[in-house]
């Protein structure tokens, strides 16, 4: 069996590899380890008077970022 170098992959490559190889426990652990290394961002505390607005803005930003990355990933150049 081939040994895969997860450290050489960027986050998107590791995610794609894991999703394509869900049975690979090493890929699963590498993916979770990398996800857990990311800093946790506190958007708002529950006592913040603008809690709802901040949460909605954060959700909107994530959706827009997701939409733009999916659009970029779906573009394919044709070469003849």
Coordinates of C-alpha atoms in Angstrom, one line a residue:
X1 CA 0.0 0.0 0.0
X2 CA 1.3 3.5 -0.8
X3 CA 2.2 5.8 2.0
X4 CA 0.5 9.2 1.6
X5 CA 2.2 12.3 2.8
X6 CA -0.6 14.3 4.4
X7 CA 1.9 17.0 5.5
X8 CA 2.7 17.8 1.9
X9 CA -1.0 18.5 1.2
X10 CA -2.7 21.8 1.7
X11 CA -6.0 21.9 3.6
X12 CA -8.1 21.7 0.5
X13 CA -6.1 18.7 -0.9
X14 CA -6.3 16.9 2.4
X15 CA -10.0 17.4 2.6
X16 CA -10.6 16.2 -0.9
X17 CA -8.4 13.1 -0.3
X18 CA -10.2 12.3 2.9
X19 CA -13.6 12.7 1.3
X20 CA -12.5 10.4 -1.6
X21 CA -11.0 7.9 0.8
X22 CA -13.3 7.8 3.8
X23 CA -12.1 4.3 4.8
X24 CA -8.5 5.7 5.3
X25 CA -8.3 6.2 9.1
X26 CA -4.9 7.9 8.8
X27 CA -6.4 10.5 6.5
X28 CA -9.3 10.9 8.9
X29 CA -6.9 11.6 11.9
X30 CA -4.7 13.9 9.8
X31 CA -7.7 15.9 8.8
X32 CA -9.0 16.2 12.3
X33 CA -5.6 17.0 13.7
X34 CA -5.3 19.8 11.2
X35 CA -8.8 21.1 11.9
X36 CA -8.1 21.2 15.6
X37 CA -4.9 23.2 15.1
X38 CA -6.9 26.1 13.7
X39 CA -7.4 28.9 16.1
X40 CA -10.9 29.2 17.5
X41 CA -12.6 32.5 16.6
X42 CA -15.0 34.0 19.1
X43 CA -17.6 35.9 17.2
X44 CA -19.7 37.2 20.1
X45 CA -20.3 36.4 23.7
X46 CA -23.9 35.4 24.7
X47 CA -24.2 38.7 26.7
X48 CA -23.2 40.9 23.8
X49 CA -26.1 43.2 22.9
X50 CA -25.3 42.7 19.2
X51 CA -25.1 38.9 19.5
X52 CA -27.8 38.2 16.8
X53 CA -26.4 40.6 14.3
X54 CA -22.8 39.4 14.7
X55 CA -23.9 35.7 14.4
X56 CA -25.9 36.5 11.2
X57 CA -23.0 38.4 9.7
X58 CA -20.6 35.6 10.5
X59 CA -22.9 33.0 8.9
X60 CA -23.4 35.3 5.8
X61 CA -19.6 35.6 5.5
X62 CA -19.1 31.8 5.7
X63 CA -21.8 31.2 3.1
X64 CA -20.3 33.8 0.7
X65 CA -16.8 32.4 1.1
X66 CA -18.2 28.9 0.5
X67 CA -20.1 30.0 -2.6
X68 CA -17.1 31.8 -4.0
X69 CA -14.8 28.8 -3.4
X70 CA -17.2 26.4 -5.0
X71 CA -17.5 28.7 -8.0
X72 CA -13.7 28.9 -8.3
X73 CA -13.5 25.1 -8.0
X74 CA -16.1 24.5 -10.7
X75 CA -14.3 26.5 -13.4
X76 CA -12.6 24.3 -15.9
X77 CA -10.3 25.5 -18.6
X78 CA -10.5 23.6 -21.9
X79 CA -7.3 22.9 -23.8
X80 CA -7.3 21.5 -27.3

